[in-house]
Short mmCIF file of C-alpha atoms in Angstrom, two decimals:
data_model
loop_
_atom_site.label_atom_id
_atom_site.label_comp_id
_atom_site.label_asym_id
_atom_site.label_seq_id
_atom_site.Cartn_x
_atom_site.Cartn_y
_atom_site.Cartn_z
CA UNK A 125 -3.11 -6.69 16.66
CA UNK A 126 -6.58 -7.26 15.09
CA UNK A 127 -6.86 -3.64 14.04
CA UNK A 128 -3.44 -3.72 12.40
CA UNK A 129 -4.34 -6.95 10.59
CA UNK A 130 -7.50 -5.33 9.29
CA UNK A 131 -5.49 -2.32 8.07
CA UNK A 132 -3.05 -4.61 6.25
CA UNK A 133 -5.95 -6.60 4.76
CA UNK A 134 -7.66 -3.38 3.62
CA UNK A 135 -4.43 -2.14 2.00
CA UNK A 136 -4.02 -5.48 0.20
CA UNK A 137 -7.67 -5.41 -0.95
CA UNK A 138 -7.29 -1.82 -2.24
CA UNK A 139 -4.14 -2.78 -4.14
CA UNK A 140 -5.90 -5.81 -5.63
CA UNK A 141 -8.79 -3.54 -6.69
CA UNK A 142 -6.40 -1.13 -8.39
CA UNK A 143 -4.63 -3.97 -10.18
CA UNK A 144 -7.97 -5.37 -11.31
CA UNK A 145 -9.05 -2.00 -12.72
CA UNK A 146 -5.75 -1.59 -14.59
CA UNK A 147 -6.04 -5.05 -16.12
CA UNK A 148 -9.68 -4.42 -17.04
CA UNK A 149 -8.75 -1.12 -18.75
CA UNK A 150 -5.98 -2.92 -20.65
CA UNK A 151 -8.44 -5.54 -21.85
CA UNK A 152 -10.88 -2.84 -22.99
CA UNK A 153 -8.15 -0.99 -24.96
CA UNK A 154 -6.96 -4.22 -26.59
CA UNK A 155 -10.51 -5.22 -27.53
CA UNK A 156 -11.16 -1.75 -28.98
CA UNK A 157 -8.00 -1.91 -31.12
CA UNK A 158 -8.85 -5.40 -32.33
CA UNK A 159 -12.37 -4.25 -33.22
CA UNK A 160 -11.03 -1.25 -35.17
CA UNK A 161 -8.57 -3.49 -37.02
CA UNK A 162 -11.33 -5.94 -37.92
CA UNK A 163 -13.54 -3.10 -39.17
CA UNK A 164 -10.67 -1.74 -41.29
CA UNK A 165 -10.05 -5.14 -42.83
CA UNK A 166 -13.76 -5.54 -43.50
CA UNK A 167 -13.92 -2.15 -45.21
CA UNK A 168 -10.91 -3.02 -47.35
CA UNK A 169 -12.51 -6.29 -48.34
CA UNK A 170 -15.72 -4.48 -49.26
CA UNK A 171 -13.73 -1.94 -51.25
CA UNK A 172 -11.92 -4.70 -53.07
CA UNK A 173 -15.21 -6.41 -53.79
CA UNK A 174 -16.84 -3.23 -55.16
CA UNK A 175 -13.79 -2.40 -57.21
CA UNK A 176 -13.74 -5.88 -58.63
CA UNK A 177 -17.42 -5.55 -59.58
CA UNK A 178 -16.80 -2.18 -61.17
CA UNK A 179 -13.84 -3.55 -63.10
CA UNK A 180 -15.90 -6.51 -64.28
CA UNK A 181 -18.79 -4.30 -65.37
CA UNK A 182 -16.57 -1.89 -67.25
CA UNK A 183 -15.90 -3.91 -70.38
CA UNK A 184 -14.91 -0.76 -72.25
CA UNK A 185 -11.84 -0.26 -70.12
CA UNK A 186 -8.72 -1.32 -71.91
CA UNK A 187 -5.74 -3.09 -70.48
CA UNK A 188 -3.96 0.15 -69.62
CA UNK A 189 -6.78 1.43 -67.51
CA UNK A 190 -6.98 -1.92 -65.79
CA UNK A 191 -3.27 -1.82 -65.06
CA UNK A 192 -3.49 1.72 -63.70
CA UNK A 193 -6.51 0.83 -61.59
CA UNK A 194 -4.77 -2.27 -60.24
CA UNK A 195 -1.68 -0.23 -59.44
CA UNK A 196 -3.70 2.41 -57.58
CA UNK A 197 -5.67 -0.26 -55.76
CA UNK A 198 -2.53 -2.14 -54.74
CA UNK A 199 -0.92 1.07 -53.50
CA UNK A 200 -3.97 2.01 -51.44
CA UNK A 201 -4.28 -1.45 -49.97
CA UNK A 202 -0.56 -1.50 -49.15
CA UNK A 203 -0.77 1.83 -47.38
CA UNK A 204 -3.84 0.72 -45.46
CA UNK A 205 -2.16 -2.54 -44.49
CA UNK A 206 0.97 -0.69 -43.39
CA UNK A 207 -1.13 1.73 -41.35
CA UNK A 208 -3.01 -1.13 -39.69
CA UNK A 209 0.24 -2.95 -38.95
CA UNK A 210 1.73 0.21 -37.43
CA UNK A 211 -1.36 0.67 -35.27
CA UNK A 212 -1.22 -2.94 -34.08
CA UNK A 213 2.50 -2.57 -33.31
CA UNK A 214 1.85 0.61 -31.34
CA UNK A 215 -1.01 -1.07 -29.46
CA UNK A 216 1.21 -4.03 -28.62
CA UNK A 217 3.92 -1.69 -27.36
CA UNK A 218 1.42 0.21 -25.22
CA UNK A 219 0.13 -3.07 -23.84
CA UNK A 220 3.68 -4.17 -22.99
CA UNK A 221 4.47 -0.85 -21.28
CA UNK A 222 1.23 -0.98 -19.31
CA UNK A 223 1.95 -4.55 -18.20
CA UNK A 224 5.42 -3.48 -17.07
CA UNK A 225 3.96 -0.60 -15.06
CA UNK A 226 1.40 -2.91 -13.47
CA UNK A 227 4.09 -5.41 -12.48
CA UNK A 228 6.22 -2.61 -11.02
CA UNK A 229 3.25 -1.26 -9.05
CA UNK A 230 2.46 -4.75 -7.72
CA UNK A 231 6.10 -5.24 -6.67
CA UNK A 232 6.14 -1.87 -4.87
CA UNK A 233 2.86 -2.73 -3.17
CA UNK A 234 4.22 -6.08 -1.99
CA UNK A 235 7.38 -4.40 -0.67
CA UNK A 236 5.31 -1.79 1.17
CA UNK A 237 3.14 -4.54 2.64
CA UNK A 238 6.23 -6.41 3.84
CA UNK A 239 7.60 -3.23 5.44
CA UNK A 240 4.25 -2.63 7.12
CA UNK A 241 4.14 -6.17 8.48
CA UNK A 242 7.73 -5.81 9.72
CA UNK A 243 6.85 -2.57 11.53
CA UNK A 244 3.74 -4.16 13.04
CA UNK A 245 5.78 -7.15 14.24
CA UNK A 246 8.47 -4.89 15.72
CA UNK A 247 5.84 -2.76 17.44
CA UNK A 248 4.17 -5.86 18.90
CA UNK A 249 7.52 -7.08 20.23
CA UNK A 250 8.16 -3.72 21.92
CA UNK A 251 4.66 -3.73 23.40
CA UNK A 252 5.24 -7.20 24.81
CA UNK A 253 8.52 -6.06 26.37
CA UNK A 254 6.78 -3.04 27.88
CA UNK A 255 4.04 -5.25 29.29
CA UNK A 256 6.64 -7.61 30.73
CA UNK A 257 8.53 -4.70 32.30
CA UNK A 258 5.28 -3.32 33.70
CA UNK A 259 4.48 -6.69 35.25
CA UNK A 260 7.95 -6.83 36.80
CA UNK A 261 7.55 -3.37 38.29
CA UNK A 262 4.14 -4.30 39.66
CA UNK A 263 5.60 -7.49 41.11
CA UNK A 264 8.40 -5.51 42.78
CA UNK A 265 5.87 -3.05 44.22
CA UNK A 266 3.75 -5.93 45.48
CA UNK A 267 6.78 -7.55 47.10
CA UNK A 268 7.70 -4.22 48.68
CA UNK A 269 4.18 -3.89 50.11
CA UNK A 270 4.27 -7.45 51.42
CA UNK A 271 7.56 -6.85 53.15
CA UNK A 272 5.99 -4.03 55.11
CA UNK A 273 7.66 -0.93 56.51
CA UNK A 274 11.47 -0.93 56.67
CA UNK A 275 11.55 -0.18 60.36
CA UNK A 276 9.89 -3.51 61.15
CA UNK A 277 12.67 -5.38 59.39
CA UNK A 278 15.31 -3.34 61.15
CA UNK A 279 13.49 -3.90 64.44
CA UNK A 280 13.53 -7.67 63.99
CA UNK A 281 17.17 -7.53 62.96
CA UNK A 282 18.03 -5.34 65.94
CA UNK A 283 16.23 -7.72 68.30
CA UNK A 284 18.12 -10.68 66.91
CA UNK A 285 21.37 -8.73 67.08
CA UNK A 286 20.68 -7.65 70.66
CA UNK A 287 20.01 -11.23 71.68
CA UNK A 288 23.22 -12.34 70.05
CA UNK A 289 25.14 -9.46 71.63
CA UNK A 290 23.78 -10.26 75.07
CA UNK A 291 24.69 -13.90 74.70
CA UNK A 292 28.17 -12.99 73.49
CA UNK A 293 28.65 -10.48 76.31
CA UNK A 294 27.61 -13.00 78.95
CA UNK A 295 29.94 -15.58 77.45
CA UNK A 296 32.80 -13.06 77.33
CA UNK A 297 32.15 -11.90 80.91
CA UNK A 298 32.01 -15.45 82.17
CA UNK A 299 35.25 -16.32 80.43
CA UNK A 300 37.16 -13.08 81.05
CA UNK A 301 35.33 -11.51 83.99
CA UNK A 302 35.78 -7.97 82.56
CA UNK A 303 32.91 -5.57 81.74
CA UNK A 304 35.19 -3.42 79.55
CA UNK A 305 36.08 -6.35 77.37
CA UNK A 306 32.41 -7.36 77.14
CA UNK A 307 31.40 -3.80 76.13
CA UNK A 308 34.08 -3.66 73.41
CA UNK A 309 33.01 -7.03 72.11
CA UNK A 310 29.35 -5.95 72.05
CA UNK A 311 30.18 -2.76 70.17
CA UNK A 312 32.27 -4.55 67.55
CA UNK A 313 29.62 -7.21 66.99
CA UNK A 314 26.87 -4.57 66.73
CA UNK A 315 28.78 -2.57 64.10
CA UNK A 316 29.56 -5.75 62.21
CA UNK A 317 25.93 -6.82 61.97
CA UNK A 318 24.76 -3.28 61.17
CA UNK A 319 27.29 -2.99 58.33
CA UNK A 320 26.35 -6.45 57.07
CA UNK A 321 22.60 -5.58 56.92
CA UNK A 322 23.32 -2.26 55.19
CA UNK A 323 25.59 -3.90 52.63
CA UNK A 324 22.96 -6.58 51.93
CA UNK A 325 20.23 -3.99 51.26
CA UNK A 326 22.51 -1.95 49.00
CA UNK A 327 23.43 -5.06 47.02
CA UNK A 328 19.76 -5.96 46.49
CA UNK A 329 18.96 -2.41 45.41
CA UNK A 330 21.89 -2.38 42.98
CA UNK A 331 20.74 -5.66 41.41
CA UNK A 332 17.21 -4.30 40.89
CA UNK A 333 18.52 -1.09 39.35
CA UNK A 334 20.73 -3.05 36.94
CA UNK A 335 17.78 -5.19 35.87
CA UNK A 336 15.62 -2.15 35.23
CA UNK A 337 18.41 -0.46 33.28
CA UNK A 338 18.91 -3.57 31.15
CA UNK A 339 15.17 -3.82 30.42
CA UNK A 340 14.91 -0.17 29.41
CA UNK A 341 18.06 -0.44 27.25
CA UNK A 342 16.63 -3.41 25.37
CA UNK A 343 13.54 -1.37 24.45
CA UNK A 344 15.53 1.45 22.84
#
């Protein structure tokens, strides 16, 4: 579980690093565009200033030349302003697209992280079930070892059955006085107890098999 948590933390840290680099690149591009726009405006202001000085110094220029010069200057400044506005609009659009891509990447990363955490949780649950099943199997093996060999159990059961049969036979003989009747009674009682012990063992085995089958089915 610790290793998986470290993997998830490393994936989240890597994603945060990528997002940080994207945002930093976006800031650099925006700052560069703003700097270029400021330099363009400064150059235009300097050009206007120099042109104004030249116009002031040229007293020989008549009104027509001044009008033509003003018209040319206005046209140039308008084109420059339009170009700068177009560049700023394009930069804003690029910034918006980049922000959208970053948000989409972050959303995909969060979804992938959630899927990873879900898989880790599911895997941990299956591991816990396997451990529980393993403990049950070990407990069953331990109980089987504690019970000892099957023949000992059958021997004890046979001894108890023989004692009961002998008691029943004596009681039957004393009441009826017939060895044939006592022998039939002994045989019937013996088969009854033998069948009862066999049925009991089969029932226990069937219950254990059903439990194991249910545990394995829940893991699939």
